[in-house]
mmCIF file with all atom_site columns, C-alpha atoms in Angstrom:
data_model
loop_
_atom_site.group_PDB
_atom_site.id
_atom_site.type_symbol
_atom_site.label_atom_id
_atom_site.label_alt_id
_atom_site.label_comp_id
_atom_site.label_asym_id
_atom_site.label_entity_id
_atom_site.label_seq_id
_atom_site.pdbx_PDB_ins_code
_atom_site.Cartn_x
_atom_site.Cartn_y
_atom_site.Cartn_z
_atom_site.occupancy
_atom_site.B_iso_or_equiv
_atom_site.pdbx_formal_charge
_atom_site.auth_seq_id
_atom_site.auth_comp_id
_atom_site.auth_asym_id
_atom_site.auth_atom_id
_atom_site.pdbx_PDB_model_num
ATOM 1   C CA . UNK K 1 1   ? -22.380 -13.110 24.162 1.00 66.00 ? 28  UNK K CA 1
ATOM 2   C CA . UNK K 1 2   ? -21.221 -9.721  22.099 1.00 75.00 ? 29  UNK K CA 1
ATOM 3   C CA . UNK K 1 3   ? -24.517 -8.669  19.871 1.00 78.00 ? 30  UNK K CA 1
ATOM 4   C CA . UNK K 1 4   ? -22.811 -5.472  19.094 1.00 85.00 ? 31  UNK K CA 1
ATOM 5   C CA . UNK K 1 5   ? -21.088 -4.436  15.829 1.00 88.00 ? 32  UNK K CA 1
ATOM 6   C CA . UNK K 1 6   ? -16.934 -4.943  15.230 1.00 90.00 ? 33  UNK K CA 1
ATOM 7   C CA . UNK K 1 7   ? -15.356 -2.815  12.252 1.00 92.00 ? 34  UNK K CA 1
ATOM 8   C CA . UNK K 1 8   ? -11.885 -3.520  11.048 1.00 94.00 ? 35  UNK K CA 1
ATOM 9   C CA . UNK K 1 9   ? -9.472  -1.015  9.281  1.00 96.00 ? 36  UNK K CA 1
ATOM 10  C CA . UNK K 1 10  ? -6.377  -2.528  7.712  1.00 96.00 ? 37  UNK K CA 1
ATOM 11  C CA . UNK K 1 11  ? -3.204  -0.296  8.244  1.00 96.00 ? 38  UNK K CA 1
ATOM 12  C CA . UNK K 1 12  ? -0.224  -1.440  6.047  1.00 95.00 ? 39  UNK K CA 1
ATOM 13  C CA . UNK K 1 13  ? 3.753   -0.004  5.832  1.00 96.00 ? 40  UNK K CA 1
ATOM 14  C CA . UNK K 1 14  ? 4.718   -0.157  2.153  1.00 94.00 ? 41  UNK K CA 1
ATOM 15  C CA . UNK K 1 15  ? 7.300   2.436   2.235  1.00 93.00 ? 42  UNK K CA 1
ATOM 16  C CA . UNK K 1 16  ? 11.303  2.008   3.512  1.00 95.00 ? 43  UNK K CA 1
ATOM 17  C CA . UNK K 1 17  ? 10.854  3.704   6.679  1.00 95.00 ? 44  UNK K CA 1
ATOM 18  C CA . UNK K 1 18  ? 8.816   2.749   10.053 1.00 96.00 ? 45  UNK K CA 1
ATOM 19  C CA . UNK K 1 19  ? 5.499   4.531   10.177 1.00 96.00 ? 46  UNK K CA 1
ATOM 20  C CA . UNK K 1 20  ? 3.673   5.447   13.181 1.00 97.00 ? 47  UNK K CA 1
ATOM 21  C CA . UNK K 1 21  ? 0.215   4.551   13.642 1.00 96.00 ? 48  UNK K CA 1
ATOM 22  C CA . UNK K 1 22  ? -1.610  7.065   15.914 1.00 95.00 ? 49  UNK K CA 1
ATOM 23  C CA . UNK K 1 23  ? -4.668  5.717   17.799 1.00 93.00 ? 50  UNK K CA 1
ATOM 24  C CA . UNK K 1 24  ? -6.763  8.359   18.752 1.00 93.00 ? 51  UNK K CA 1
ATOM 25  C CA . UNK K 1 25  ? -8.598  9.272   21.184 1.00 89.00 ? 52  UNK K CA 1
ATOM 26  C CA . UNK K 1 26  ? -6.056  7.393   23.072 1.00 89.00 ? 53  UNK K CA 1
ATOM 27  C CA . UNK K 1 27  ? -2.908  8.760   22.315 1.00 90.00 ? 54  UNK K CA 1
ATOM 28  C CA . UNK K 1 28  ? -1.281  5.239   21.799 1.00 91.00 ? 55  UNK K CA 1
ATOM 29  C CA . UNK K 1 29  ? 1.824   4.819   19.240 1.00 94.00 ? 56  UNK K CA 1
ATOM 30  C CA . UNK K 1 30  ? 2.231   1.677   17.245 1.00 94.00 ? 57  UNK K CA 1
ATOM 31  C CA . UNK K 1 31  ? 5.202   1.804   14.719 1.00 95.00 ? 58  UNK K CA 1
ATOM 32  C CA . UNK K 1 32  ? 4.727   -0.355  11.814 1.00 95.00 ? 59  UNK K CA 1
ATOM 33  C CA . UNK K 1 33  ? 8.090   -1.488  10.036 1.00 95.00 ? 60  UNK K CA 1
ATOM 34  C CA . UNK K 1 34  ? 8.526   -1.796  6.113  1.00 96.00 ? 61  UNK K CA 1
ATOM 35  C CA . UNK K 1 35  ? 6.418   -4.331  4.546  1.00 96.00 ? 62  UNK K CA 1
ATOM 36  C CA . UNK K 1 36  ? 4.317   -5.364  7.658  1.00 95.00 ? 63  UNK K CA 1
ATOM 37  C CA . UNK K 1 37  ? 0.701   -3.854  8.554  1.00 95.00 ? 64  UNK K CA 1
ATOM 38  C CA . UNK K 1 38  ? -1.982  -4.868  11.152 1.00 95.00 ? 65  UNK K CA 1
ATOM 39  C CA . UNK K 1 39  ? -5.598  -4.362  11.620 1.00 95.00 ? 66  UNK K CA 1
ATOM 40  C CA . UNK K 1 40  ? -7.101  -1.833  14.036 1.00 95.00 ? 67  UNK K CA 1
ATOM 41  C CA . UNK K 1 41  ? -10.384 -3.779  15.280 1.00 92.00 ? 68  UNK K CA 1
ATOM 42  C CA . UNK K 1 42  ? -13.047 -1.245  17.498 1.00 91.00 ? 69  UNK K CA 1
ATOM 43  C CA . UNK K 1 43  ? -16.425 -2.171  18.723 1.00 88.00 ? 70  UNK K CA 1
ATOM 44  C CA . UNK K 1 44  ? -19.788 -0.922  19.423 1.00 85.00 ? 71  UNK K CA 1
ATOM 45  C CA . UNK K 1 45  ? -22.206 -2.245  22.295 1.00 79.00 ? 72  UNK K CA 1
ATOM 46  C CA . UNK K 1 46  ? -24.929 -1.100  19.800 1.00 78.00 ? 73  UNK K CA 1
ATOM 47  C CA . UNK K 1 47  ? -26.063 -3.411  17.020 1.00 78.00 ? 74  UNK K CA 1
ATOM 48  C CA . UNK K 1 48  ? -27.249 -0.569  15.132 1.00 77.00 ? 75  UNK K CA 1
ATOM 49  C CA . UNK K 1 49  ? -27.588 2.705   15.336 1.00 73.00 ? 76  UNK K CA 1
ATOM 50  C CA . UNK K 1 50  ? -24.359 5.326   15.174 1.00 77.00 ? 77  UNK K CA 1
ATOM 51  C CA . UNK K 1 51  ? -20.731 4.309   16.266 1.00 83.00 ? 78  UNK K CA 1
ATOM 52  C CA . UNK K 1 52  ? -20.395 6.746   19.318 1.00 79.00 ? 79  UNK K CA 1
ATOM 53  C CA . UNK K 1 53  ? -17.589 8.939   18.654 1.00 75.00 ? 80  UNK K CA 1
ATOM 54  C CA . UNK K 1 54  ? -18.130 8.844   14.850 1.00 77.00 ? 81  UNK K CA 1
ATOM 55  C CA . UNK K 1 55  ? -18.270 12.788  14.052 1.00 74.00 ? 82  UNK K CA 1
ATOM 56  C CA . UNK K 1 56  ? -19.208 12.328  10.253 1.00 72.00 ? 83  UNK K CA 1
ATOM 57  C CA . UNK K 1 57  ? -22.216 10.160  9.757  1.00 68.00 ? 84  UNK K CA 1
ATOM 58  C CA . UNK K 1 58  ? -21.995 6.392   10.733 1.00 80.00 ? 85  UNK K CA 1
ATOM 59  C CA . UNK K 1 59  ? -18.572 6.199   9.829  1.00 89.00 ? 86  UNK K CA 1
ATOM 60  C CA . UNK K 1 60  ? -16.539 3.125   12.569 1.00 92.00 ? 87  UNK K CA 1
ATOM 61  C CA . UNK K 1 61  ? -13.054 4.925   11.584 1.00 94.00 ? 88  UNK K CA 1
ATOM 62  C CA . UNK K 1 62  ? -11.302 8.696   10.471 1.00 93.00 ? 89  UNK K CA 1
ATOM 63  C CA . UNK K 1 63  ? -8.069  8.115   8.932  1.00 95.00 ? 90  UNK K CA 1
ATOM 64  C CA . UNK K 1 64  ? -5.161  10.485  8.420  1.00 95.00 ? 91  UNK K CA 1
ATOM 65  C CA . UNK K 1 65  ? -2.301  10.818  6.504  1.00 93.00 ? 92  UNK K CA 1
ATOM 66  C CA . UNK K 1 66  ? 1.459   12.906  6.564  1.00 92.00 ? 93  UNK K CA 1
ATOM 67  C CA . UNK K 1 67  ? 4.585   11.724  5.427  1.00 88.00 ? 94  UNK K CA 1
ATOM 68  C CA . UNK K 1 68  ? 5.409   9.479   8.213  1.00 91.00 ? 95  UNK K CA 1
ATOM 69  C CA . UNK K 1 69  ? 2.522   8.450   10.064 1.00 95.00 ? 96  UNK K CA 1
ATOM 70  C CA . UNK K 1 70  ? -1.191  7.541   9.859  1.00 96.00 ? 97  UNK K CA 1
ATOM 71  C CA . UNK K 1 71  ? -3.637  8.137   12.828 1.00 97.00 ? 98  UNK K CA 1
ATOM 72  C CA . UNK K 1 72  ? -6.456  6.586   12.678 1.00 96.00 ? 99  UNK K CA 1
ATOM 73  C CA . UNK K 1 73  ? -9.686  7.489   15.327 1.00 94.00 ? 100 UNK K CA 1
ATOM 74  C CA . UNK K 1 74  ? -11.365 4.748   15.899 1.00 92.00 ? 101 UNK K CA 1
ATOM 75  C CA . UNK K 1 75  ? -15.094 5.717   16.748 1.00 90.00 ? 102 UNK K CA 1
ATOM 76  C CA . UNK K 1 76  ? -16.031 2.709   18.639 1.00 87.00 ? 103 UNK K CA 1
ATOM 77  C CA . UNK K 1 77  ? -15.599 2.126   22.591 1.00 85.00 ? 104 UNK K CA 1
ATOM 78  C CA . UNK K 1 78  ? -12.066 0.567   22.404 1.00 86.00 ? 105 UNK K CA 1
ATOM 79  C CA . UNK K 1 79  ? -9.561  -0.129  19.669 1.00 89.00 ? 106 UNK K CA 1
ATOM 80  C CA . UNK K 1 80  ? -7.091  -3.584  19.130 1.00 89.00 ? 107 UNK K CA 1
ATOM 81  C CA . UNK K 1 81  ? -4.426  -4.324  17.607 1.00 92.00 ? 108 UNK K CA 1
ATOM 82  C CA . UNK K 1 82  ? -3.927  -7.747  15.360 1.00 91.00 ? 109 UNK K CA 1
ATOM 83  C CA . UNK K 1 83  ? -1.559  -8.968  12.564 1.00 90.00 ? 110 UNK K CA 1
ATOM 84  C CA . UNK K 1 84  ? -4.131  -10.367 9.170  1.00 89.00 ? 111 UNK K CA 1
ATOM 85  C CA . UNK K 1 85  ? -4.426  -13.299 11.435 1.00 91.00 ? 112 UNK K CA 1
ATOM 86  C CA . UNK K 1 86  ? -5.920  -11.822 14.054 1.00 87.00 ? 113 UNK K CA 1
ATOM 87  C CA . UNK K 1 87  ? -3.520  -12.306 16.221 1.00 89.00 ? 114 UNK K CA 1
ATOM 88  C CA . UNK K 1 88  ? -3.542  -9.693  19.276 1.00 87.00 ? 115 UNK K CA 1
ATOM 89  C CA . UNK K 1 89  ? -0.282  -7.003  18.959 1.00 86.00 ? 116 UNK K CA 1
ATOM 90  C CA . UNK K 1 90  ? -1.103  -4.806  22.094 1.00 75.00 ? 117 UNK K CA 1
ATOM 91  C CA . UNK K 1 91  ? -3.282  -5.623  24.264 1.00 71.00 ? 118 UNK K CA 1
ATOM 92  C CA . UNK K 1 92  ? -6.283  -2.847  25.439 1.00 72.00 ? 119 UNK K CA 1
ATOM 93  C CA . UNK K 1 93  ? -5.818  -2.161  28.846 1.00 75.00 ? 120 UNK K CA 1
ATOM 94  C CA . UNK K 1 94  ? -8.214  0.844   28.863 1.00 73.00 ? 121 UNK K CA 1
ATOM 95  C CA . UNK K 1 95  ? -11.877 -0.797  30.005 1.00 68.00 ? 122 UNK K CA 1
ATOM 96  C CA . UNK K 1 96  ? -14.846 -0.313  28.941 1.00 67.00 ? 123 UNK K CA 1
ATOM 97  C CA . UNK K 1 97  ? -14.772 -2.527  26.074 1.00 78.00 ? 124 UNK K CA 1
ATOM 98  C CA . UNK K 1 98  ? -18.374 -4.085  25.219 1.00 74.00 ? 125 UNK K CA 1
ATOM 99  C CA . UNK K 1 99  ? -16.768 -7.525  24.104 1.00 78.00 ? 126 UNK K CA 1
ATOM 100 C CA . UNK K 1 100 ? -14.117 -7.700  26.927 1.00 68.00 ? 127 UNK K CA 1
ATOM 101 C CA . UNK K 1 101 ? -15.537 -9.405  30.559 1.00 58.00 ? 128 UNK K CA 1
ATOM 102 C CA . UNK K 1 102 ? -16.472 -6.441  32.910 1.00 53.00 ? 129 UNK K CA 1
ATOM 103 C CA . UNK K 1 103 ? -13.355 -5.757  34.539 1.00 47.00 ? 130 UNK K CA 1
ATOM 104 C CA . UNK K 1 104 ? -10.725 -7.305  32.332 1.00 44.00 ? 131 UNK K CA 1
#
């Protein structure tokens, strides 16, 4: 069973053009259309205690902004993406996260 903390940032497209959302450290691309958004979910294996790549305080997300795209850094050990229903967009295929089985 997971005992470690989950943060969730919601990342939503309310202009006419596609923006990109930038995962970071990662590098991945997600383009979210007009109208539409999803939810960047990380985790931490810690249930207290700093999120590990947070570089300002205990903060589980860095968000920035230009004209047509947001990247977000997501300071746990992995990142997902879900719709408001938490359904799964991309799968992570990276390892290492704490609430995936060892291996997956």
């Amino acid at each position: 069973m997971f005992t470690g903390r989950t943060a969730r940032l919601a990342v939503g497209n309310d202009g006419g053009e596609p923006l990109d959302l930038a995962l970071e450290p990662w590098g991945d691309v997600h383009r979210i259309l007009p109208d539409e958004s999803c939810v960047v979910v990380t985790h931490s294996a810690a249930a207290d205690g700093p999120w590990p790549g947070a570089g300002l305080g205990d903060e589980p997300f860095q968000v920035d902004h230009r004209p047509d795209s947001v990247t977000v850094w997501a300071n746990g050990h992995c990142f997902h993406l879900s719709d408001r229903q938490g359904n799964e967009i991309e799968p992570y295929l990276y390892g290492g996260c704490p609430v995936q089985k060892p291996g997956a």
